[in-house]
mmCIF file of C-alpha atoms and ligand atoms in Angstrom:
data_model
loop_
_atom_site.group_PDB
_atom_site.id
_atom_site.type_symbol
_atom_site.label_atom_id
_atom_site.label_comp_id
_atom_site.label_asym_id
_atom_site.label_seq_id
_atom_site.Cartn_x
_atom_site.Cartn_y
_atom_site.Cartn_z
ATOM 1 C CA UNK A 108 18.231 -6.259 -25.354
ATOM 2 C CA UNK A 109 14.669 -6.883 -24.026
ATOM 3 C CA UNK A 110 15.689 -4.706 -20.938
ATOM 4 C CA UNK A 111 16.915 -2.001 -23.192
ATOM 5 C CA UNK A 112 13.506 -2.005 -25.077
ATOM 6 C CA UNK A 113 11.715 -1.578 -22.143
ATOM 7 C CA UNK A 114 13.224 0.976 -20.623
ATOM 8 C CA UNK A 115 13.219 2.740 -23.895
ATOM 9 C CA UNK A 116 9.146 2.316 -24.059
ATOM 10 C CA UNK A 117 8.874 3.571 -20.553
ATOM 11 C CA UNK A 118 10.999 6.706 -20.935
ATOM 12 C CA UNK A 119 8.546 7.286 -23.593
ATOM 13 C CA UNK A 120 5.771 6.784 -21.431
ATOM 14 C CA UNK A 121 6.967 9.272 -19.025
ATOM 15 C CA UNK A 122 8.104 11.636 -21.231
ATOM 16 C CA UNK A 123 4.197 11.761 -23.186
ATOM 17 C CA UNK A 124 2.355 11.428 -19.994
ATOM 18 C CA UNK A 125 3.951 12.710 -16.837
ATOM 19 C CA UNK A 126 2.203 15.566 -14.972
ATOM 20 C CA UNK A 127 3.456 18.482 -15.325
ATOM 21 C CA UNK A 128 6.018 19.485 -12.724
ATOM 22 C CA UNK A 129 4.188 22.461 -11.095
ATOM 23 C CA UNK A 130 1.283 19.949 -10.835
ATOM 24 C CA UNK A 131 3.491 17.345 -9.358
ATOM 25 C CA UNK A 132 4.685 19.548 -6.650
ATOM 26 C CA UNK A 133 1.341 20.418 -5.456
ATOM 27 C CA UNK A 134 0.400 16.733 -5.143
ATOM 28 C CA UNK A 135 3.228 16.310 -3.323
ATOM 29 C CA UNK A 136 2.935 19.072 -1.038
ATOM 30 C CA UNK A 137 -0.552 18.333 -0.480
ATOM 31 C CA UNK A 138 0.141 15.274 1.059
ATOM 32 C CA UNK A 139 2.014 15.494 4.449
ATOM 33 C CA UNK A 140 3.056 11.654 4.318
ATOM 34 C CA UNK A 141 5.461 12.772 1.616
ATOM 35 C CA UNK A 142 7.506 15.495 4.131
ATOM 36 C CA UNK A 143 11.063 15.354 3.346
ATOM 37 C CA UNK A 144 11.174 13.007 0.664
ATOM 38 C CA UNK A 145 14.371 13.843 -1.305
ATOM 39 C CA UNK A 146 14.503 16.167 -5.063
ATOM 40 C CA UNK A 147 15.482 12.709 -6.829
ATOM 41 C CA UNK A 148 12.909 10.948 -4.686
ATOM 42 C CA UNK A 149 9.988 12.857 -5.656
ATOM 43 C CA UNK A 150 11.441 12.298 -9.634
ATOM 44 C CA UNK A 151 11.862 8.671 -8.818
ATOM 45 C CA UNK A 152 8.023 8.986 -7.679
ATOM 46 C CA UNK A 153 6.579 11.343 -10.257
ATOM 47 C CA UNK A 154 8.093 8.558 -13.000
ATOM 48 C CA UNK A 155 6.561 5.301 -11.376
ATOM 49 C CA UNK A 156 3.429 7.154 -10.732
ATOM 50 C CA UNK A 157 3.166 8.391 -14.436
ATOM 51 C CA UNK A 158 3.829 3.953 -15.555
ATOM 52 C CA UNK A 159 1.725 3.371 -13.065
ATOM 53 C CA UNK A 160 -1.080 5.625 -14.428
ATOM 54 C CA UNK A 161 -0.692 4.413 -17.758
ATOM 55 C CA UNK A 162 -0.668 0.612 -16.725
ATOM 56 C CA UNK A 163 -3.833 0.840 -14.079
ATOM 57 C CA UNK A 164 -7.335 1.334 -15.280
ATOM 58 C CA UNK A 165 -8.876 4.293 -12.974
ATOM 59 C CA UNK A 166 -12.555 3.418 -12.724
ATOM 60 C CA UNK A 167 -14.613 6.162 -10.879
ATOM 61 C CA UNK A 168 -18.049 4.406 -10.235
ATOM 62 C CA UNK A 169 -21.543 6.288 -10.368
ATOM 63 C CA UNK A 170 -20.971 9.183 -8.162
ATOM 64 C CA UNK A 171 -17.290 9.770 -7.926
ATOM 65 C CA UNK A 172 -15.491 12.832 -9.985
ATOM 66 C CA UNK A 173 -12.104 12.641 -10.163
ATOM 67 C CA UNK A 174 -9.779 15.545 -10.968
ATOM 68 C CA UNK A 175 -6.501 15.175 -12.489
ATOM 69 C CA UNK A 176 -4.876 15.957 -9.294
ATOM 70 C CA UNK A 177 -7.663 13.343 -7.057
ATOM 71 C CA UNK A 178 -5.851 10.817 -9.890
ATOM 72 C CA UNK A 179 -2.349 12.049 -9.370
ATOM 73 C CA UNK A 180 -2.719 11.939 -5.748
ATOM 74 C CA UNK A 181 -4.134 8.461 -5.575
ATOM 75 C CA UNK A 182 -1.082 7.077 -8.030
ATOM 76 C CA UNK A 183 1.862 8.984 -6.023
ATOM 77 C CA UNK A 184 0.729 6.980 -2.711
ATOM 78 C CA UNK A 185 0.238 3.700 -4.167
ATOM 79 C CA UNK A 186 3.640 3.967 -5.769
ATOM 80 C CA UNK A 187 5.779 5.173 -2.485
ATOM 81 C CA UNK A 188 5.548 1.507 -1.312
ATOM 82 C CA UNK A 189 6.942 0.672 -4.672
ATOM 83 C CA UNK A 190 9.078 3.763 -4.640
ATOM 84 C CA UNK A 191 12.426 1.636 -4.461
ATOM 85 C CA UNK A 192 10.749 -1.690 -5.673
ATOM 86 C CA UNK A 193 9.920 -0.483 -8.926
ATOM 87 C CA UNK A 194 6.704 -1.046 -10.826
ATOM 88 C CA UNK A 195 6.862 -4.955 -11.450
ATOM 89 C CA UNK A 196 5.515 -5.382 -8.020
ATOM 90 C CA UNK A 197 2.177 -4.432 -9.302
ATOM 91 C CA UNK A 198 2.250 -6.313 -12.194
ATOM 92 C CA UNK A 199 -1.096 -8.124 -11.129
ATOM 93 C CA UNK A 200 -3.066 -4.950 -10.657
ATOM 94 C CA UNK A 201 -4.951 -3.680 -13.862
ATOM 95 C CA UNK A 202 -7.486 -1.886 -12.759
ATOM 96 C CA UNK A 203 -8.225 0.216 -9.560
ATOM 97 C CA UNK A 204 -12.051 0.937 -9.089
ATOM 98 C CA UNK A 205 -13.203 4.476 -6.551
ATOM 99 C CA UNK A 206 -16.495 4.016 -5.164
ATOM 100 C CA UNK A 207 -17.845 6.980 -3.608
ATOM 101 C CA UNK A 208 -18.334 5.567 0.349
ATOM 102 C CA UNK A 209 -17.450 2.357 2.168
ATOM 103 C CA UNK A 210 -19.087 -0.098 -0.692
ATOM 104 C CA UNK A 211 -20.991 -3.844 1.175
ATOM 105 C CA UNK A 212 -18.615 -6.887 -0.062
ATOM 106 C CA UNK A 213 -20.556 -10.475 -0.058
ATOM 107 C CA UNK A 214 -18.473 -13.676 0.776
ATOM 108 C CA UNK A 215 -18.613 -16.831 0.883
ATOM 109 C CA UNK A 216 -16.909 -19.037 2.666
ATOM 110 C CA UNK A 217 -17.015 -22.380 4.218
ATOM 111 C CA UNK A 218 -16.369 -22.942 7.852
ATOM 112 C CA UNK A 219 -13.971 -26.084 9.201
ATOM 113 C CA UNK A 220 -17.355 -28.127 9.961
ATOM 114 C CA UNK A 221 -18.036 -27.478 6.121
ATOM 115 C CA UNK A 222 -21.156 -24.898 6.792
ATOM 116 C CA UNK A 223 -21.474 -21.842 3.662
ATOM 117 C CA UNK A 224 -21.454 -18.932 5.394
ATOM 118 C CA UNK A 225 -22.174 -15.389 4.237
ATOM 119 C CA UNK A 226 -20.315 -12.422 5.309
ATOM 120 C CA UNK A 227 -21.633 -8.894 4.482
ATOM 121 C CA UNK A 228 -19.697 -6.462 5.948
ATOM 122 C CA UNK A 229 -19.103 -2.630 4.767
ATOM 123 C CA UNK A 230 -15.306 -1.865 4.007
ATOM 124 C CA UNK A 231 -13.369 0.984 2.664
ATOM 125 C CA UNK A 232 -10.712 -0.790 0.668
ATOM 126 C CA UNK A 233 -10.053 -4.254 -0.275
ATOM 127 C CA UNK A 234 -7.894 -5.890 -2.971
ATOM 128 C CA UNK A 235 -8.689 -8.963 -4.992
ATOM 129 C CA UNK A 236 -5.794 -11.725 -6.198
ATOM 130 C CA UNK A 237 -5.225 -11.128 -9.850
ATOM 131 C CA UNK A 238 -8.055 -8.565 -10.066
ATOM 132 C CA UNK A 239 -9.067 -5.162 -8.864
ATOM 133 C CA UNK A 240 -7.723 -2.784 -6.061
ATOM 134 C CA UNK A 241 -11.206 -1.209 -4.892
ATOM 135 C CA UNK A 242 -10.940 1.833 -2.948
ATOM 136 C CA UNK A 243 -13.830 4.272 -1.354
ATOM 137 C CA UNK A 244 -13.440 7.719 -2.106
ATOM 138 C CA UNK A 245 -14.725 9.111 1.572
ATOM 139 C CA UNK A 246 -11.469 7.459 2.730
ATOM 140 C CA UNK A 247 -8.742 7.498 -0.135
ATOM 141 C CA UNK A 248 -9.518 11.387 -0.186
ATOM 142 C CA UNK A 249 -8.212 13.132 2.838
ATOM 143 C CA UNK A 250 -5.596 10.046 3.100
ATOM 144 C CA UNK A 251 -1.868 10.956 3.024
ATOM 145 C CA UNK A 252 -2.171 12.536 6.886
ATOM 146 C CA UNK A 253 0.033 11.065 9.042
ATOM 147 C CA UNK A 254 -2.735 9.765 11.202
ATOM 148 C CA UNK A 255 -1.394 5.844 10.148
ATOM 149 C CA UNK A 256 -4.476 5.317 8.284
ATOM 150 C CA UNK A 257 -3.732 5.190 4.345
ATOM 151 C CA UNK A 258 -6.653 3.255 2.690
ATOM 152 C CA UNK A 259 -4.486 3.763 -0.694
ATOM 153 C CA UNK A 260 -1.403 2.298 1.071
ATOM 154 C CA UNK A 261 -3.309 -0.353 3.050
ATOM 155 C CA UNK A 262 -4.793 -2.287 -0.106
ATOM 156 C CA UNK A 263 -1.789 -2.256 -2.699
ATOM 157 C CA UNK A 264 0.306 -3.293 0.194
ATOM 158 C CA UNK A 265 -2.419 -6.440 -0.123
ATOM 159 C CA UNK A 266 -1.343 -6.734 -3.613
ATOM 160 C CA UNK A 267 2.575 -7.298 -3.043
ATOM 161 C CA UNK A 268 1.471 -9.647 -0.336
ATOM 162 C CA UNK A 269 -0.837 -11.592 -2.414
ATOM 163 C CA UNK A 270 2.628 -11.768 -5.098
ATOM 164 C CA UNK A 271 3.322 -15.195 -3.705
ATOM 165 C CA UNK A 272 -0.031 -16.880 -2.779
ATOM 166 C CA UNK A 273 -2.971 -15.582 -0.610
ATOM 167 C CA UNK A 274 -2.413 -12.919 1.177
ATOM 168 C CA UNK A 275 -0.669 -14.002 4.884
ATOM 169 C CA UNK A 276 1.419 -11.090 5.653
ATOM 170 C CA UNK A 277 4.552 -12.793 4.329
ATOM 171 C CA UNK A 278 5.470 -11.074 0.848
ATOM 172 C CA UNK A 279 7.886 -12.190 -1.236
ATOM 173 C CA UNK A 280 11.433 -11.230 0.338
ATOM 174 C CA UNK A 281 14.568 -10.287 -1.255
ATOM 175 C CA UNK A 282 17.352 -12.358 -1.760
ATOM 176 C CA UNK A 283 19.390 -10.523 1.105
ATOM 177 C CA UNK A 284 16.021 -10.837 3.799
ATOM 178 C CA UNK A 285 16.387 -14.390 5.738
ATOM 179 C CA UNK A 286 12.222 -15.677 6.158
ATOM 180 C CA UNK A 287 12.958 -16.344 9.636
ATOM 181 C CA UNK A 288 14.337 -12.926 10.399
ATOM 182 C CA UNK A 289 10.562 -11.711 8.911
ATOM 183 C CA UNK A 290 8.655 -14.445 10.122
ATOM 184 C CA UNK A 291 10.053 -14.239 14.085
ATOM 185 C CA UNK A 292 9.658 -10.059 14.182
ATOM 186 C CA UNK A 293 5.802 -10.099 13.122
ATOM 187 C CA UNK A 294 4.616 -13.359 14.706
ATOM 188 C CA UNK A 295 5.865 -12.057 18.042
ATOM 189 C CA UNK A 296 4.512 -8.629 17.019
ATOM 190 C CA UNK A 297 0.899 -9.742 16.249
ATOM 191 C CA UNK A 298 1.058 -11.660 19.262
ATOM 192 C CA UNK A 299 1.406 -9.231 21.683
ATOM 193 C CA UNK A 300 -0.555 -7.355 19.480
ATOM 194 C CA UNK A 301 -3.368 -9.180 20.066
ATOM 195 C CA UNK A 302 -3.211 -10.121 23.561
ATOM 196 C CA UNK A 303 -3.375 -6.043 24.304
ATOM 197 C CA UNK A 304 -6.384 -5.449 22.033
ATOM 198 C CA UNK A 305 -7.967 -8.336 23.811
ATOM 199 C CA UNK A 306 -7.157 -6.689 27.189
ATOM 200 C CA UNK A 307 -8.295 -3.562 25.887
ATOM 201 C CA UNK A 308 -5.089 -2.368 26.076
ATOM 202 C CA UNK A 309 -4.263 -1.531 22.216
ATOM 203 C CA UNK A 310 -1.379 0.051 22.039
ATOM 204 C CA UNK A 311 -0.964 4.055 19.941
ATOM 205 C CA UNK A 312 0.545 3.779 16.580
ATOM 206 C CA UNK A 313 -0.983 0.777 15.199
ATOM 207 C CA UNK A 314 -5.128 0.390 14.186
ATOM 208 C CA UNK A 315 -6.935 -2.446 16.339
ATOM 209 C CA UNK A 316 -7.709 -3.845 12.383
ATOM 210 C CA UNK A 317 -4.086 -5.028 12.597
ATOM 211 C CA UNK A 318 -5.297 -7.754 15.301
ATOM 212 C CA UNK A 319 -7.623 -8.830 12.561
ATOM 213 C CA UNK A 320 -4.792 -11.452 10.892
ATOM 214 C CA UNK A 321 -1.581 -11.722 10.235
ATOM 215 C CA UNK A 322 -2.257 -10.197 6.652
ATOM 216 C CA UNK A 323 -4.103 -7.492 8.147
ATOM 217 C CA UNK A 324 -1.140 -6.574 10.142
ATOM 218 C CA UNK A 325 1.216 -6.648 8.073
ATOM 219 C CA UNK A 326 -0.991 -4.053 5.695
ATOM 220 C CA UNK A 327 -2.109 -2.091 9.015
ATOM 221 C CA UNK A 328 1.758 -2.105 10.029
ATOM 222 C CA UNK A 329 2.509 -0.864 6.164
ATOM 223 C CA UNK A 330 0.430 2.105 7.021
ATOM 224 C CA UNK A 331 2.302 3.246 10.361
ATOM 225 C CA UNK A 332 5.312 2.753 8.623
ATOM 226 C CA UNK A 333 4.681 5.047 6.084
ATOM 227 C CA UNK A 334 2.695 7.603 8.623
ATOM 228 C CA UNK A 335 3.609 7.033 12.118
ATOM 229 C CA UNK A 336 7.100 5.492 11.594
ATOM 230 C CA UNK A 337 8.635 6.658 15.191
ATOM 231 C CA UNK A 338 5.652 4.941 16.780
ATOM 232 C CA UNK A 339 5.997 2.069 14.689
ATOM 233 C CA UNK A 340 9.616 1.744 15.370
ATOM 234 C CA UNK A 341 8.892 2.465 19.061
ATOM 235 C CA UNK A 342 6.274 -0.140 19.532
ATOM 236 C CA UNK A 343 7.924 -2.772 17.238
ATOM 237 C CA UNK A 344 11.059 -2.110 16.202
ATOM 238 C CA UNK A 345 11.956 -5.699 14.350
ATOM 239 C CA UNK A 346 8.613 -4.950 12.530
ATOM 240 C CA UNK A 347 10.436 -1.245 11.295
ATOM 241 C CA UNK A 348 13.345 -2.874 10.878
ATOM 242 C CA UNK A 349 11.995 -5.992 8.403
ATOM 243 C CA UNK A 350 9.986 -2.852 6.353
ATOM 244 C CA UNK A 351 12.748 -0.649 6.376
ATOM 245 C CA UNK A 352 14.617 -3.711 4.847
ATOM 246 C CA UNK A 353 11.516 -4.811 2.198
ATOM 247 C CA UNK A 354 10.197 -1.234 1.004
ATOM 248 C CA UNK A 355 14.378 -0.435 1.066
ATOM 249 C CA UNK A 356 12.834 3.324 2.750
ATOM 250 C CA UNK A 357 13.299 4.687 6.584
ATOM 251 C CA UNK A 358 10.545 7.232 6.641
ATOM 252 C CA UNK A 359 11.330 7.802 10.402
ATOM 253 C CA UNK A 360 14.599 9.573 8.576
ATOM 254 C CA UNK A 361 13.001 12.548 6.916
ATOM 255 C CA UNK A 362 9.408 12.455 8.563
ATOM 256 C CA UNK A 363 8.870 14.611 12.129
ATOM 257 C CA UNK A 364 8.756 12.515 15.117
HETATM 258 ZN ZN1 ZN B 1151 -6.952 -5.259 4.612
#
């Protein structure tokens, strides 16, 4: 009963608030990541990004204008990692704030010798536990190439990471996805990973952020699965393989090689 009610609400959501399909097709268009996504797909897409709209608080700090299409575009690629999740994998994220450039984040942390340290550093994204998505504008705009860097992709893959404790590059798996299976492909991944960036060797299809940590990776491999997918699957094809089997998508089916 409770699942009929809901879906009732959100077919009224969607039919009140979804863009209109003209506009829809122009986002999509517009943004080269989505090549070849299928006529049901692109529904399935304009529906979740419609809830997802109507769920997430768009906050454009001092400086940033958003159009209706800027606000389309950002919803339709945070919801293609959701595409065939569906939208209770953001159910953390309320609000999603723009800042115009790379914004300067302050934290604090304590080292293992118990020292506070301070870390200012400028970044272009980042997502908080049970609190905002925060994306800059300079980045999120022009994002959707398929250059494998997706600042809109990177951080909300953060959030379904973050869906079972800090973020550690180990989301919550389906029932059907052994741990191990996960856990063997990207440990041996971000090891050799990280031995090449250290021997200045860094491999194409992957950002040298990915060597950052094990969370980074996973959200840096997120992006080159959703942009670069032939590389990805070239380079580290358990890595496809396990996000193929978690986002339930094989972009390296409809995108150009
Ligand atoms: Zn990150």
């Amino acid at each position: 009963m409770l699942d009929r009610i809901r879906t009732w609400r959100r077919r009224r959501i969607v039919d009140r608030h979804a863009p209109p399909a003209t506009l829809w097709a122009e986002v999509l268009d517009s943004l080269p990541l989505m090549t070849g996504l299928s006529a049901p797909a692109r529904d399935q897409l304009r529906e979740l990004a419609t809830l997802f709209m109507h769920k997430v608080q768009v906050v454009p700090a001092e400086g940033v204008m958003l159009s209706e299409r800027d606000r389309w575009c950002l919803a339709a690629q945070a919801c293609l990692p959701i595409l065939n999740l569906g939208l209770d994998w953001y159910e953390t994220c309320a609000t999603l704030v723009v800042y115009p450039g790379s914004f300067v984040a302050r934290h604090h942390y304590r080292d293992e010798a118990g020292v506070e340290h301070e870390d200012v550093s400028p970044l272009s994204g980042e997502a908080w536990d049970s609190g905002p998505v925060v994306l800059s504008w300079e980045d999120a705009h022009g994002a959707g190439e398929l250059d494998g860097y997706n600042v809109v992709i990177h951080e909300f893959t953060h959030k379904l990471d973050m869906l079972n404790g800090a973020a550690n590059g180990h989301p919550p798996l389906h029932a059907d996805m052994p741990g191990r299976d996960w856990t063997r492909a990207f440990t041996t991944a971000f090891e050799d990973f990280t031995n090449r960036v250290e021997q200045d060797e860094a491999p194409d299809g992957l950002d040298i952020y990915a060597a950052e940590s094990p969370a980074e990776f996973f959200a840096v491999a997120s992006e080159s699965f959703f942009e670069l997918p032939h590389r990805l699957r070239a380079l580290y094809p358990a890595v496809y393989q396990q996000l193929s089997l978690f986002y339930r998508q094989t972009p390296a089916d409809r995108l150009p090689s």
